[in-house]
Each structure stands twice: as structure tokens, then as C-alpha cells.
Short mmCIF file of C-alpha atoms in Angstrom, two decimals:
data_model
loop_
_atom_site.label_atom_id
_atom_site.label_comp_id
_atom_site.label_asym_id
_atom_site.label_seq_id
_atom_site.Cartn_x
_atom_site.Cartn_y
_atom_site.Cartn_z
CA MET A 11 1.96 24.00 -8.93
CA ASP A 12 5.42 23.06 -11.74
CA CYS A 13 6.46 20.90 -13.41
CA GLU A 14 8.95 19.68 -11.81
CA LYS A 15 6.83 18.98 -8.66
CA GLN A 16 4.23 16.81 -10.53
CA SER A 17 6.87 14.41 -12.37
CA GLN A 18 8.78 14.46 -8.48
CA ILE A 19 5.16 13.12 -7.28
CA GLU A 20 4.55 11.08 -9.88
CA GLU A 21 7.72 8.88 -10.60
CA TRP A 22 8.86 5.55 -8.72
CA HIS A 23 9.67 4.99 -4.98
CA LEU A 24 12.52 2.54 -4.09
CA ILE A 25 11.00 0.38 -1.04
CA GLY A 26 14.05 -1.67 -0.33
CA LEU A 27 14.17 -4.60 -1.44
CA LEU A 28 12.42 -8.23 -2.12
CA SER A 29 14.10 -10.45 1.29
CA ASP A 30 12.88 -7.62 2.96
CA PHE A 31 9.40 -8.38 2.26
CA PRO A 32 8.62 -11.51 4.62
CA ASP A 33 4.85 -13.28 3.97
CA ILE A 34 2.41 -12.18 6.70
CA SER A 35 0.18 -14.81 4.71
CA GLN A 36 2.67 -17.41 7.41
CA ASP A 37 1.60 -16.09 10.66
CA ASN A 38 -1.43 -18.23 10.75
CA GLU A 39 -2.74 -16.58 13.75
CA ARG A 40 -4.07 -12.31 12.23
CA CYS A 41 -2.45 -12.45 9.77
CA HIS A 42 -1.14 -8.82 11.09
CA ILE A 43 0.18 -6.55 9.02
CA LEU A 44 2.90 -4.42 11.15
CA PRO A 45 5.58 -6.26 11.74
CA ALA A 46 6.27 -7.34 8.17
CA CYS A 47 4.75 -3.90 6.14
CA LYS A 48 7.04 -1.16 5.24
CA THR A 49 5.40 1.97 4.63
CA LEU A 50 6.95 5.57 3.14
CA SER A 51 5.99 8.71 2.37
CA VAL A 52 4.74 9.98 -0.76
CA PRO A 53 4.09 13.48 -1.42
CA ASN A 54 1.03 14.19 -3.07
CA ALA A 55 0.07 16.91 -4.93
CA LYS A 56 -1.96 18.59 -3.16
CA SER A 57 0.66 17.96 0.70
CA ALA A 58 3.16 18.84 -1.85
CA GLN A 59 2.63 22.58 -1.79
CA THR A 60 2.57 22.68 2.15
CA ARG A 61 6.06 20.80 1.96
CA ASN A 62 6.72 22.61 5.63
CA ARG A 63 4.45 19.73 7.67
CA LEU A 64 5.28 16.48 8.79
CA SER A 65 3.95 13.88 6.96
CA ASP A 66 0.46 12.32 7.86
CA LEU A 67 -1.53 9.40 6.57
CA ASN A 68 -2.24 10.54 3.15
CA ASP A 69 1.53 11.11 2.16
CA GLN A 70 2.24 6.78 3.72
CA VAL A 71 1.85 3.96 1.20
CA LEU A 72 1.83 0.13 2.92
CA VAL A 73 4.02 -1.87 1.37
CA PHE A 74 3.70 -6.24 2.42
CA LYS A 75 3.55 -9.46 1.01
CA TYR A 76 0.91 -11.99 1.85
CA LYS A 77 0.05 -15.50 -0.29
CA GLY A 78 3.24 -14.19 -2.84
CA PHE A 79 1.77 -11.54 -3.61
CA LEU A 80 2.99 -8.02 -2.56
CA HIS A 81 0.28 -4.97 -2.28
CA ALA A 82 1.10 -1.97 -2.45
CA ILE A 83 -1.74 0.33 -0.54
CA ASP A 84 -2.05 4.00 0.76
CA ASN A 85 -1.51 3.09 4.13
CA GLN A 86 -5.04 5.21 5.48
CA CYS A 87 -8.37 3.73 5.48
CA PRO A 88 -10.59 5.71 2.47
CA HIS A 89 -13.38 5.30 5.73
CA SER A 90 -12.41 6.30 9.11
CA SER A 91 -8.75 7.67 7.81
CA PHE A 92 -7.19 4.45 10.33
CA PRO A 93 -3.53 3.87 9.31
CA LEU A 94 -3.72 0.63 8.07
CA LYS A 95 -0.21 -0.85 8.75
CA GLN A 96 -2.99 -1.44 12.09
CA GLY A 97 -5.25 -4.28 10.79
CA ASN A 98 -5.10 -7.71 9.43
CA VAL A 99 -5.34 -9.33 5.81
CA PHE A 100 -7.43 -12.35 5.60
CA ASP A 101 -8.40 -14.04 2.34
CA ILE A 102 -12.00 -13.39 0.62
CA GLU A 103 -13.04 -17.04 -0.69
CA ASP A 104 -17.00 -15.44 -2.02
CA ILE A 105 -15.47 -13.62 -4.76
CA GLY A 106 -14.20 -16.69 -7.48
CA ALA A 107 -11.01 -15.33 -7.68
CA PRO A 108 -7.68 -17.57 -6.54
CA HIS A 109 -5.63 -15.67 -4.99
CA GLY A 110 -8.66 -13.52 -2.90
CA ALA A 111 -7.16 -11.43 -0.19
CA GLY A 112 -8.26 -8.84 1.50
CA ILE A 113 -7.91 -6.23 4.07
CA ARG A 114 -10.21 -4.95 7.04
CA CYS A 115 -9.37 -1.64 9.14
CA PHE A 116 -8.40 -2.21 12.49
CA ARG A 117 -10.52 0.43 14.22
CA HIS A 118 -13.44 -0.18 12.95
CA GLY A 119 -13.64 -3.28 10.65
CA TRP A 120 -14.74 -2.61 7.08
CA LYS A 121 -12.81 -4.12 4.58
CA PHE A 122 -11.65 -4.03 1.01
CA ASP A 123 -10.28 -5.91 -1.45
CA LEU A 124 -6.54 -6.04 -2.65
CA PHE A 125 -6.71 -5.71 -6.00
CA THR A 126 -9.50 -4.01 -6.14
CA GLY A 127 -8.92 -1.74 -3.47
CA LYS A 128 -13.97 -2.49 -3.69
CA GLY A 129 -14.76 -2.12 0.14
CA ASP A 130 -17.43 -4.47 1.41
CA SER A 131 -19.73 -1.05 2.88
CA GLY A 132 -20.41 1.77 0.84
CA PRO A 133 -18.50 3.60 -1.89
CA HIS A 134 -14.95 3.86 0.02
CA LYS A 135 -11.92 2.69 -2.06
CA LEU A 136 -8.96 2.22 -1.78
CA ASN A 137 -6.06 3.06 -3.41
CA LEU A 138 -3.45 0.13 -4.78
CA TRP A 139 -0.28 1.30 -5.93
CA ASP A 140 1.64 -0.02 -8.54
CA ILE A 141 4.67 -1.91 -7.73
CA GLU A 142 7.95 -3.66 -9.99
CA VAL A 143 9.86 -5.24 -8.82
CA ARG A 144 13.22 -4.87 -10.67
CA GLU A 145 16.71 -6.95 -11.30
CA ILE A 146 19.99 -5.40 -9.62
CA GLU A 147 22.78 -4.86 -11.43
CA GLY A 148 25.60 -6.57 -11.24
CA ALA A 149 24.34 -8.08 -7.71
CA ALA A 150 25.58 -11.87 -7.33
CA SER A 151 22.98 -12.74 -4.37
CA GLY A 152 19.47 -12.54 -7.35
CA ASP A 153 17.90 -10.80 -5.30
CA LYS A 154 15.66 -7.75 -6.47
CA GLU A 155 14.09 -4.03 -6.04
CA VAL A 156 10.69 -2.98 -5.01
CA TRP A 157 9.40 0.08 -6.32
CA VAL A 158 6.76 2.33 -5.54
CA LYS A 159 3.52 4.59 -7.84
CA ARG A 160 1.21 6.83 -6.96
CA PRO A 161 -1.61 5.70 -9.05
CA SER A 162 -2.09 7.85 -11.41
CA GLN A 163 -5.56 9.82 -11.36
CA ASP A 164 -7.03 8.63 -14.18
CA SER A 165 -6.61 5.49 -12.74
CA GLN A 166 -8.39 5.59 -9.51
#
């Protein structure tokens, strides 16, 4: 792969404005992600070589806000390749972290920690994307932009 394609894969991608992300913890019943999330197709190194196909779950990042924290994760469950945007988010009470949260895959019920990516069953780990919230130059509203970047291979 040439350097230009590699740099496109590793660059930051604008997702939207911070105000575009309602906090799904306000849905006290089930904390469904689907209505309050954004997904974006971002080619990875393998799919960039075959650009003549439609985007699949391997290329998608899922971004949402839960209890004041923005999360950016692969939209694909690492266990069953099911879209995580159909899952639900929950509090993790037993890990000793003050803001523990996890996501449960709708298909098989497997759970993953949203801060570490660790799964509750087997060796599967959820890919966590890098997130930056940036000031908007000259914006009078005080809103900010949300940017994401695929994690480097070193950090996975």
C-alpha cells in the first residue's frame, strides 16, 4: 500500500457537532444506542485495497454519548460480527471504576467494557477508537466538533 492511502486510513474524521449526541443514559428503560448514535464508514488498511465494494461492518465506527462520555467503537461485535448499534449500554458496577459502562451485543448477549474493550467471555476485545472534541474557530454558539481516528495497531 502506498503512503498516501496509509495516511488517509490513519487520519482523523469529523463525525459531527457535540450537540448532535444526546446522552443515551437519559433513556432509563434500556439505553438503546440506535436512535442516538452515528455510524461512519472509515476504510481500514485491508478494505482500502478493495475500494470497489460497499462498506461493511469492518469499516464502520459507532459513536454515541453515555453518562457524559463520548464513545467511539467498531460497529461490529468482535464475537459475532453483528452491528453493535442494535445493542444496549449498561452500567458496570463491579469493576471498581466510578464511570464503568459496557455494551451488550443484541445477537448473543456478549458484553464488552466501553473503556477497556475487554469482553466478558473468551478472548474477544472491542476496538476503541480515539476521540477528540475540538473547538470551532469563530463559532458563537460554543458548540464543538467531534473527531475520531481508528486506533493504531500498536494500541490494540
